[in-house]
XYZ file of C-alpha atoms in Angstrom:
137
model
C 4.796 17.277 -0.813
C 5.653 15.078 -4.373
C 8.748 13.730 -3.949
C 10.622 10.619 -6.082
C 9.813 7.375 -6.210
C 12.646 4.818 -5.014
C 13.775 2.122 -7.180
C 16.910 1.201 -4.734
C 16.055 -2.051 -4.405
C 17.829 -2.688 -1.279
C 15.607 0.139 0.281
C 12.872 -1.288 -0.727
C 14.003 -5.165 0.231
C 14.126 -3.511 3.791
C 10.691 -4.311 6.627
C 9.066 -1.692 7.289
C 7.840 -0.844 11.105
C 4.979 0.498 12.954
C 3.811 4.180 11.861
C 2.623 6.862 14.527
C 0.661 9.450 14.756
C 3.594 11.624 14.503
C 3.877 10.228 10.653
C 1.471 11.868 9.381
C 2.818 14.555 7.273
C 5.107 10.439 5.530
C 0.858 9.931 5.123
C 0.171 12.757 3.537
C 3.411 13.098 0.981
C 2.137 9.685 -0.117
C -0.874 11.102 -1.091
C 0.845 13.884 -3.227
C 2.962 11.735 -4.654
C -0.127 9.323 -5.377
C -1.922 12.113 -6.940
C 0.592 13.047 -9.220
C 0.784 9.804 -10.707
C -2.776 8.958 -10.717
C -2.860 7.936 -14.700
C -0.683 5.342 -14.037
C -1.026 4.125 -10.247
C -3.554 2.992 -7.877
C -1.323 2.642 -4.550
C 1.434 3.555 -2.656
C 3.677 2.246 0.062
C 5.337 4.724 2.580
C 8.856 2.840 1.326
C 8.373 3.676 -2.334
C 9.138 7.493 -1.075
C 11.803 6.643 0.804
C 10.196 6.056 4.438
C 10.524 2.632 6.550
C 6.563 2.607 7.903
C 3.778 0.432 7.349
C 1.746 3.385 5.535
C -0.142 2.867 2.146
C -2.550 4.937 -0.119
C -4.888 3.247 -2.144
C -7.197 4.056 -4.786
C -11.484 2.912 -4.314
C -13.679 3.798 -6.559
C -12.123 6.765 -6.738
C -10.937 7.636 -3.416
C -7.784 7.650 -1.937
C -8.274 5.642 1.467
C -4.739 5.639 3.831
C -4.458 3.039 6.207
C -1.780 3.008 8.955
C 0.185 -0.338 9.869
C -2.094 -2.663 7.752
C -3.125 -5.914 8.475
C -4.432 -8.747 6.374
C -6.783 -10.823 9.110
C -8.487 -12.721 6.657
C -8.838 -13.896 3.315
C -11.454 -15.453 1.232
C -11.534 -17.300 -2.012
C -8.809 -19.481 -4.382
C -6.011 -17.268 -4.899
C -5.097 -15.922 -7.849
C -1.387 -15.230 -10.325
C -1.765 -11.704 -10.693
C 0.367 -10.253 -13.029
C 1.942 -6.622 -11.706
C 3.816 -3.244 -12.291
C 5.236 -1.651 -10.009
C 6.295 2.698 -10.206
C 9.922 1.659 -8.143
C 10.588 -1.264 -10.983
C 9.981 -1.295 -14.519
C 8.565 -4.046 -16.127
C 5.496 -6.204 -14.145
C 5.916 -10.034 -12.320
C 3.540 -12.146 -10.881
C 2.259 -11.927 -7.439
C -0.004 -14.702 -6.005
C -3.388 -12.696 -5.163
C -6.534 -13.583 -2.887
C -10.179 -11.915 -4.238
C -11.095 -11.022 -0.908
C -9.550 -9.937 2.306
C -10.655 -7.968 5.294
C -8.313 -5.332 6.706
C -7.729 -4.385 10.718
C -6.501 -0.415 9.872
C -5.640 2.686 11.645
C -7.816 5.309 9.202
C -6.353 8.595 8.617
C -7.645 9.896 12.463
C -5.809 7.145 13.719
C -9.002 5.179 14.804
C -9.437 1.089 14.707
C -10.703 0.317 10.927
C -11.707 -3.460 9.887
C -12.999 -3.459 6.653
C -13.338 -6.126 3.300
C -11.903 -5.332 -0.320
C -12.214 -7.431 -3.044
C -11.581 -7.982 -6.624
C -8.753 -5.094 -8.098
C -8.869 -3.665 -4.493
C -7.913 -6.425 -2.449
C -5.489 -6.772 -5.257
C -3.607 -3.157 -4.738
C -3.629 -3.827 -0.876
C -1.939 -6.661 -1.359
C 0.525 -5.162 -3.314
C 1.127 -2.505 -1.190
C 1.436 -4.836 2.304
C 3.857 -6.398 -0.283
C 6.084 -3.329 -0.477
C 5.569 -2.684 3.619
C 6.705 -6.816 4.335
C 10.600 -6.330 2.020
C 8.310 -8.183 -0.864
C 9.997 -6.343 -3.550
C 7.261 -6.311 -6.380
């Protein structure tokens, strides 16, 4: 189900809690909402649809990836400053990003995955994980 994008700074600044298997419907709503905004959106976190769960959905080379409880376990490279936009606010904001990250997460079947992402995909993941941590982007 396509959900409305949350713009309430109070809700968006709250830290999310870990997701459980029972939260799969939230991930599906997140994926549906991302698909509805695909012309100008490449990732979303669950709090952007009003759910304080550690769930993100990103687009990697045109394919969606659902991540439950993602954690960055390693960063590589010199951090850089990026200008990022977000559906939850107007304009862009500066954010410090690493060019390469290794992420541990649970996939759509709740199987543990560890994968390295780089460049723009790494930036998207870091942006969405900031949302889960209550950092306003």
